[in-house]
CSV table of C-alpha atoms and ligand atoms in Angstrom, one decimal:
chain,number,residue,atom,x,y,z
A,1,MET,CA,68.7,-65.2,28.6
A,2,SER,CA,67.4,-68.2,30.4
A,3,LYS,CA,69.2,-70.9,32.4
A,4,VAL,CA,72.4,-72.4,31.3
A,5,THR,CA,73.8,-75.8,32.5
A,6,VAL,CA,77.3,-77.1,31.8
A,7,ASP,CA,79.1,-80.3,32.9
A,8,ALA,CA,82.8,-79.9,33.1
A,9,PRO,CA,85.3,-82.7,33.8
A,10,ALA,CA,88.0,-83.1,36.4
A,11,ASN,CA,91.5,-83.7,35.1
A,12,ILE,CA,94.5,-85.6,36.4
A,13,ALA,CA,97.9,-83.9,36.0
A,14,PHE,CA,100.8,-86.1,34.6
A,15,ILE,CA,103.2,-83.1,35.0
A,16,LYS,CA,102.0,-81.1,38.0
A,17,TYR,CA,101.3,-77.5,38.6
A,18,TRP,CA,102.9,-76.9,42.0
A,19,GLY,CA,104.1,-73.4,42.8
A,20,ALA,CA,103.1,-70.1,41.1
A,21,LEU,CA,104.7,-67.0,39.7
A,22,ASP,CA,101.6,-65.0,40.7
A,23,LEU,CA,99.2,-66.9,42.9
A,24,ASP,CA,96.4,-64.3,42.7
A,25,ARG,CA,96.2,-64.5,39.0
A,26,ALA,CA,97.1,-68.3,39.0
A,27,LEU,CA,100.2,-67.9,36.8
A,28,PRO,CA,102.1,-71.1,37.2
A,29,ARG,CA,105.9,-71.3,37.7
A,30,ASN,CA,106.0,-74.4,35.4
A,31,ARG,CA,104.1,-75.9,32.5
A,32,SER,CA,101.7,-78.8,33.5
A,33,LEU,CA,100.2,-81.6,31.4
A,34,SER,CA,97.0,-83.5,32.2
A,35,MET,CA,94.5,-86.0,31.0
A,36,THR,CA,90.9,-84.8,31.1
A,37,LEU,CA,88.6,-87.4,32.8
A,38,ASP,CA,85.3,-88.7,31.6
A,39,SER,CA,83.1,-89.6,34.6
A,40,CYS,CA,84.2,-87.3,37.3
A,41,THR,CA,82.4,-84.1,36.5
A,42,SER,CA,81.0,-80.9,38.1
A,43,ARG,CA,77.6,-79.6,36.9
A,44,CYS,CA,76.8,-75.9,37.1
A,45,THR,CA,73.4,-74.3,36.5
A,46,ILE,CA,73.2,-70.5,36.3
A,47,GLU,CA,70.3,-68.2,35.9
A,48,PRO,CA,70.3,-64.4,35.6
A,49,LEU,CA,68.6,-62.5,38.6
A,50,ASP,CA,66.6,-59.4,38.3
A,51,GLY,CA,68.7,-57.7,40.9
A,52,GLY,CA,70.5,-58.3,44.2
A,53,PRO,CA,73.7,-60.2,44.9
A,54,ASP,CA,74.7,-63.5,43.4
A,55,GLU,CA,73.0,-66.5,45.1
A,56,VAL,CA,75.1,-69.6,45.4
A,57,TRP,CA,73.8,-73.1,46.2
A,58,LEU,CA,75.2,-76.6,46.5
A,59,SER,CA,72.8,-79.1,44.9
A,60,GLU,CA,72.4,-82.4,46.7
A,61,SER,CA,71.9,-85.9,45.2
A,62,ASP,CA,68.4,-86.0,46.6
A,63,GLY,CA,67.4,-83.0,44.6
A,64,GLY,CA,67.6,-80.6,47.6
A,65,PHE,CA,69.9,-77.6,48.0
A,66,ARG,CA,72.2,-76.4,50.8
A,67,ALA,CA,74.0,-73.2,51.5
A,68,PRO,CA,77.8,-73.5,51.0
A,69,SER,CA,80.4,-72.0,53.3
A,70,ALA,CA,80.9,-68.2,53.2
A,71,GLU,CA,84.4,-68.8,51.8
A,72,PHE,CA,83.1,-70.8,48.9
A,73,VAL,CA,80.3,-68.2,48.2
A,74,GLN,CA,83.0,-65.5,48.1
A,75,LYS,CA,85.2,-67.5,45.7
A,76,VAL,CA,82.3,-67.9,43.3
A,77,ARG,CA,81.2,-64.2,43.5
A,78,ASN,CA,84.9,-63.1,43.0
A,79,HIS,CA,85.1,-65.3,39.9
A,80,LEU,CA,81.7,-64.0,38.6
A,81,ASP,CA,83.2,-60.5,39.1
A,82,HIS,CA,86.1,-61.4,36.8
A,83,LEU,CA,83.7,-62.7,34.2
A,84,ARG,CA,81.4,-59.6,34.5
A,85,GLN,CA,84.3,-57.3,34.2
A,86,TRP,CA,85.5,-59.2,31.0
A,87,ALA,CA,81.9,-59.0,29.6
A,88,GLY,CA,81.3,-55.4,30.6
A,89,SER,CA,78.1,-56.5,32.4
A,90,GLU,CA,76.6,-56.0,35.9
A,91,GLN,CA,74.3,-59.0,35.7
A,92,THR,CA,74.1,-61.1,38.8
A,93,PHE,CA,73.1,-64.8,39.0
A,94,ARG,CA,71.6,-67.7,40.9
A,95,VAL,CA,74.2,-70.4,40.7
A,96,ALA,CA,73.9,-74.1,41.8
A,97,THR,CA,76.7,-76.6,41.5
A,98,ARG,CA,77.2,-80.3,42.2
A,99,ASN,CA,80.1,-82.7,41.9
A,100,ASN,CA,79.5,-86.3,41.1
A,101,PHE,CA,82.6,-87.4,43.0
A,102,PRO,CA,84.1,-86.7,46.5
A,103,THR,CA,84.8,-83.0,46.9
A,104,ALA,CA,88.2,-81.6,47.7
A,105,GLY,CA,89.9,-84.9,48.3
A,106,GLY,CA,92.6,-84.3,45.8
A,107,LEU,CA,90.2,-85.2,43.0
A,108,ALA,CA,90.4,-81.8,41.3
A,109,SER,CA,86.9,-80.7,42.2
A,110,SER,CA,87.9,-77.0,42.0
A,111,ALA,CA,89.2,-77.5,38.4
A,112,SER,CA,86.0,-79.0,37.2
A,113,GLY,CA,83.8,-76.8,39.4
A,114,PHE,CA,85.3,-73.5,38.2
A,115,ALA,CA,85.6,-74.7,34.6
A,116,ALA,CA,81.8,-75.4,34.6
A,117,LEU,CA,81.0,-72.1,36.3
A,118,THR,CA,83.1,-70.2,33.7
A,119,LEU,CA,81.6,-71.9,30.7
A,120,ALA,CA,78.0,-71.5,32.0
A,121,ALA,CA,78.5,-67.9,33.1
A,122,VAL,CA,80.1,-66.8,29.8
A,123,ARG,CA,77.1,-68.2,27.9
A,124,ALA,CA,74.6,-66.7,30.4
A,125,LEU,CA,76.3,-63.3,29.9
A,126,GLY,CA,75.4,-63.8,26.2
A,127,LYS,CA,79.1,-63.8,25.1
A,128,LYS,CA,80.9,-65.8,22.6
A,129,ALA,CA,84.5,-66.7,23.5
A,130,SER,CA,87.2,-68.8,21.9
A,131,ASN,CA,88.5,-71.9,23.7
A,132,LYS,CA,91.7,-69.9,24.5
A,133,GLU,CA,89.7,-67.1,26.1
A,134,LEU,CA,87.5,-69.6,28.0
A,135,SER,CA,90.7,-71.3,29.3
A,136,SER,CA,92.3,-68.0,30.4
A,137,LEU,CA,89.0,-67.0,32.1
A,138,ALA,CA,88.7,-70.3,34.0
A,139,ARG,CA,92.3,-69.7,35.3
A,140,LEU,CA,91.2,-66.4,36.9
A,141,SER,CA,89.1,-68.4,39.4
A,142,GLY,CA,92.3,-69.0,41.3
A,143,SER,CA,92.3,-72.7,40.4
A,144,GLY,CA,94.8,-72.7,37.6
A,145,SER,CA,94.1,-76.3,36.7
A,146,ALA,CA,90.6,-75.2,35.7
A,147,ALA,CA,92.2,-73.8,32.6
A,148,ARG,CA,92.9,-77.4,31.6
A,149,SER,CA,89.4,-78.7,32.2
A,150,VAL,CA,87.9,-76.6,29.4
A,151,PHE,CA,89.4,-79.1,26.9
A,152,GLY,CA,89.1,-82.9,26.4
A,153,GLY,CA,91.9,-85.4,25.9
A,154,TYR,CA,95.5,-84.5,26.8
A,155,VAL,CA,96.1,-80.9,27.7
A,156,GLU,CA,99.1,-78.7,28.3
A,157,TRP,CA,99.0,-75.4,30.3
A,158,PRO,CA,100.1,-72.7,29.8
A,159,ALA,CA,100.8,-72.5,26.1
A,160,GLY,CA,103.5,-69.8,26.5
A,161,GLU,CA,105.5,-67.7,28.9
A,162,THR,CA,103.4,-64.5,28.9
A,163,ASP,CA,100.1,-63.5,30.6
A,164,GLU,CA,98.4,-63.4,27.2
A,165,GLU,CA,99.5,-67.0,26.6
A,166,ALA,CA,98.4,-68.4,30.0
A,167,TYR,CA,95.7,-70.6,28.4
A,168,ALA,CA,95.7,-74.3,27.9
A,169,VAL,CA,95.9,-76.2,24.7
A,170,GLN,CA,94.8,-79.7,23.7
A,171,ILE,CA,97.9,-81.7,22.5
A,172,ALA,CA,95.9,-84.9,21.6
A,173,PRO,CA,92.2,-85.7,21.6
A,174,ALA,CA,90.7,-88.4,23.8
A,175,GLU,CA,90.4,-90.9,21.0
A,176,HIS,CA,94.2,-90.7,20.4
A,177,TRP,CA,94.9,-92.9,23.5
A,178,GLU,CA,92.1,-94.4,25.6
A,179,LEU,CA,93.9,-94.5,28.9
A,180,ARG,CA,92.0,-95.4,32.0
A,181,ASP,CA,92.3,-93.8,35.5
A,182,ILE,CA,91.2,-96.1,38.3
A,183,ILE,CA,90.9,-93.9,41.4
A,184,ALA,CA,91.6,-95.7,44.7
A,185,VAL,CA,89.7,-93.6,47.3
A,186,VAL,CA,91.4,-94.0,50.6
A,187,GLU,CA,90.2,-90.8,52.2
A,188,ILE,CA,86.9,-89.1,51.6
A,189,GLY,CA,87.0,-86.0,53.7
A,190,PRO,CA,88.2,-82.6,52.4
A,191,LYS,CA,91.9,-82.1,52.3
A,192,VAL,CA,93.5,-80.4,55.3
A,193,VAL,CA,95.6,-77.9,53.4
A,194,SER,CA,94.3,-76.3,50.2
A,195,SER,CA,96.3,-76.5,47.0
A,196,ARG,CA,96.5,-72.7,47.0
A,197,GLU,CA,98.3,-72.9,50.3
A,198,GLY,CA,100.5,-75.7,48.9
A,199,HIS,CA,101.5,-73.5,45.9
A,200,ARG,CA,102.3,-70.7,48.3
A,201,ARG,CA,104.6,-72.9,50.5
A,202,ALA,CA,106.2,-74.8,47.7
A,203,PRO,CA,109.2,-72.5,47.1
A,204,SER,CA,110.2,-72.9,50.8
A,205,SER,CA,111.2,-76.5,50.1
A,206,PRO,CA,114.9,-77.2,49.3
A,207,TYR,CA,113.7,-79.5,46.5
A,208,TYR,CA,111.5,-77.0,44.7
A,209,GLU,CA,114.2,-75.5,42.5
A,210,LYS,CA,115.7,-78.9,41.8
A,211,ARG,CA,112.3,-80.1,40.4
A,212,GLN,CA,112.1,-77.0,38.2
A,213,GLU,CA,115.5,-77.9,36.7
A,214,LEU,CA,114.2,-81.4,35.9
A,215,LEU,CA,110.8,-80.4,34.4
A,216,PRO,CA,111.6,-79.3,30.9
A,217,ALA,CA,113.1,-82.7,30.0
A,218,ARG,CA,110.3,-84.6,31.9
A,219,LEU,CA,107.7,-82.7,30.0
A,220,GLU,CA,109.3,-83.5,26.7
A,221,VAL,CA,109.3,-87.2,27.5
A,222,VAL,CA,105.6,-87.1,28.6
A,223,ARG,CA,104.7,-85.4,25.3
A,224,GLN,CA,106.5,-88.0,23.3
A,225,ALA,CA,105.1,-90.9,25.3
A,226,ILE,CA,101.6,-89.6,24.7
A,227,LYS,CA,102.4,-89.2,21.0
A,228,ASP,CA,103.7,-92.8,20.9
A,229,ARG,CA,101.0,-94.2,23.2
A,230,ASP,CA,103.8,-95.7,25.3
A,231,LEU,CA,102.8,-96.4,28.9
A,232,SER,CA,106.1,-98.0,29.8
A,233,VAL,CA,107.7,-94.6,29.2
A,234,LEU,CA,104.9,-92.5,30.6
A,235,GLY,CA,104.3,-94.6,33.8
A,236,PRO,CA,107.6,-94.1,35.6
A,237,ILE,CA,107.5,-90.4,35.0
A,238,LEU,CA,103.9,-90.3,36.4
A,239,GLU,CA,105.2,-91.7,39.7
A,240,GLN,CA,108.3,-89.5,39.8
A,241,GLU,CA,106.1,-86.4,39.4
A,242,ALA,CA,103.6,-87.5,42.1
A,243,ILE,CA,106.4,-88.3,44.5
A,244,ASP,CA,108.2,-85.0,43.8
A,245,LEU,CA,105.0,-83.0,44.4
A,246,HIS,CA,104.5,-84.7,47.8
A,247,LEU,CA,108.3,-84.5,48.6
A,248,ILE,CA,108.1,-80.8,48.1
A,249,ALA,CA,104.8,-80.5,50.1
A,250,MET,CA,106.3,-82.6,53.0
A,251,SER,CA,109.5,-80.5,53.0
A,252,SER,CA,107.8,-77.1,52.8
A,253,GLU,CA,107.7,-74.7,55.7
A,254,PRO,CA,105.5,-75.6,57.5
A,255,PRO,CA,105.3,-79.1,56.0
A,256,ILE,CA,102.1,-80.5,54.5
A,257,PHE,CA,101.3,-84.3,54.7
A,258,TYR,CA,98.6,-85.3,52.3
A,259,TRP,CA,99.2,-89.1,52.4
A,260,SER,CA,97.4,-91.5,54.6
A,261,PRO,CA,98.3,-95.2,55.3
A,262,GLY,CA,96.0,-96.2,52.4
A,263,THR,CA,98.2,-94.2,50.0
A,264,VAL,CA,101.3,-96.1,50.9
A,265,ASP,CA,99.4,-99.3,50.7
A,266,VAL,CA,98.1,-98.6,47.2
A,267,LEU,CA,101.6,-97.6,46.0
A,268,LYS,CA,103.0,-100.9,47.3
A,269,THR,CA,100.2,-103.0,45.7
A,270,LEU,CA,101.0,-101.3,42.3
A,271,ARG,CA,104.6,-102.3,42.6
A,272,GLU,CA,103.4,-105.9,43.2
A,273,LEU,CA,101.0,-105.7,40.2
A,274,ARG,CA,103.8,-104.6,38.0
A,275,GLN,CA,106.0,-107.5,39.1
A,276,GLU,CA,103.1,-109.7,38.1
A,277,GLY,CA,103.3,-108.2,34.6
A,278,LEU,CA,100.5,-105.6,34.7
A,279,SER,CA,101.3,-102.1,33.4
A,280,ALA,CA,99.7,-99.7,35.9
A,281,TYR,CA,101.2,-96.6,37.5
A,282,ALA,CA,100.2,-94.2,40.2
A,283,THR,CA,99.8,-90.5,40.4
A,284,LEU,CA,98.4,-88.2,43.1
A,285,ASP,CA,97.3,-84.6,43.3
A,286,ALA,CA,97.2,-82.7,46.5
A,287,GLY,CA,95.4,-85.4,48.5
A,288,ALA,CA,95.7,-89.0,49.7
A,289,ASN,CA,93.7,-90.7,46.9
A,290,VAL,CA,95.7,-92.5,44.2
A,291,HIS,CA,94.9,-92.3,40.5
A,292,VAL,CA,96.1,-95.5,38.8
A,293,ILE,CA,96.7,-95.0,35.1
A,294,CYS,CA,96.6,-98.1,32.9
A,295,ASP,CA,95.4,-99.4,29.5
A,296,ALA,CA,91.8,-100.6,29.0
A,297,ASP,CA,93.0,-104.2,28.9
A,298,SER,CA,94.3,-104.0,32.5
A,299,GLU,CA,91.4,-102.1,33.9
A,300,ASP,CA,89.4,-105.0,35.4
A,301,ASP,CA,92.5,-106.6,37.0
A,302,VAL,CA,93.7,-103.4,38.5
A,303,ALA,CA,90.2,-102.3,39.8
A,304,GLU,CA,89.4,-105.7,41.3
A,305,ARG,CA,92.7,-105.8,43.1
A,306,LEU,CA,92.2,-102.3,44.5
A,307,GLU,CA,88.7,-103.0,45.5
A,308,ASP,CA,89.9,-106.0,47.6
A,309,MET,CA,92.2,-103.8,49.7
A,310,ALA,CA,91.1,-103.1,53.3
A,311,THR,CA,92.5,-99.5,53.2
A,312,VAL,CA,90.6,-98.6,50.0
A,313,GLY,CA,87.1,-97.3,50.7
A,314,PHE,CA,86.0,-97.5,47.1
A,315,VAL,CA,87.2,-97.3,43.6
A,316,ILE,CA,86.1,-95.0,40.8
A,317,ARG,CA,86.6,-96.3,37.3
A,318,ASP,CA,87.3,-93.3,35.0
A,319,GLY,CA,89.3,-92.7,31.9
A,320,VAL,CA,90.2,-90.1,29.3
A,321,GLY,CA,87.2,-87.9,28.4
A,322,GLU,CA,86.1,-85.6,25.6
A,323,GLY,CA,85.6,-82.4,27.6
A,324,PRO,CA,82.7,-80.2,28.7
A,325,ASP,CA,79.0,-81.0,27.9
A,326,PHE,CA,76.6,-78.2,27.3
A,327,ASP,CA,73.5,-80.5,27.1
A,328,ALA,CA,73.3,-81.5,30.8
A,329,THR,CA,70.0,-81.4,32.7
A,330,HIS,CA,69.4,-78.2,34.8
A,331,LEU,CA,70.0,-78.6,38.5
A,332,PHE,CA,66.9,-76.3,39.3
B,1,LIG,O1,94.5,-75.6,40.3
B,1,LIG,P1,94.9,-75.7,41.7
B,1,LIG,O2,95.3,-74.4,42.3
B,1,LIG,O3,93.8,-76.4,42.5
B,1,LIG,O4,96.2,-76.6,41.8
B,1,LIG,C1,96.3,-77.9,41.3
B,1,LIG,C2,97.4,-78.6,41.9
B,1,LIG,C3,97.5,-80.1,41.6
B,1,LIG,O5,96.2,-80.7,41.4
B,1,LIG,C4,98.2,-80.8,42.8
B,1,LIG,C5,98.4,-80.3,40.4
B,1,LIG,C6,97.7,-80.1,39.0
B,1,LIG,O6,98.5,-79.7,38.1
B,1,LIG,O7,96.5,-80.3,38.9
């Protein structure tokens, strides 16, 4: 088996995964629902080795390679161990990976990165797997949201209550609703507290259980809004979900503050844009950067306004995407 390269997309959650039943196996406490992105992707190239331990490299934009942190190498090896165990194989690999967007700034780089690694490694192990199996395997990386990045369009995870049903399902393809995601990057560095740590602390917030009570009804409204392509219904829930995640983070013990002044600034600008008649709503993952969800018709107005803001470093124009791509160019 020769090299395999896969591009896997990031995703932005409309209903967030925040808090786990079992963090080690990334079994979430609640169902989440996301939109798979188109432009923000992670590429992974993997090649079988004749022997020795897995080699892990970060590929740079100038074509060079650099060694990642020991912690990252361990995460990749652990995940390859899960995949080898599943495949009944002892094959080790040379792995290179690259994100085409800022890493770990709350832009779901672990979801796309581990989805790409999973899809590439399963192929390199010579195995065929259903999408359900691939999604469950991606989750074992520890980044639960990777289970959603295996699919394009609008994706719900998990499909059911049991371990066996802890895979994601596509609820609508990308072409169903061509929503845009204009990402206002207000902070580029890696986030201070990992989402894993955020999940671990979440139940210590007094607001955690309250959100769990609200979620089934919220999820139902989001499903229906996607079905009806109704941003006026989806939008306010997007913002409630983002605020609730951060409310829980800020009131966890010890508290986690992901926001920066730019975050608040963008949220304020969006309220102004809506007063001017534009339909654009914010959501945030575990980071300071703001994802602005809008229709294609509003994209230019929203992006230009965000680009003009002093607290916004740059803007990424993305939108709903079709899912992983197996025809990408090898990184080495
Ligand atoms: O998949 P993880 O463990 O990186 O957690 C994802 C957490 C959020 O991005 C904040 C929410 C989500 O559902 O994507």
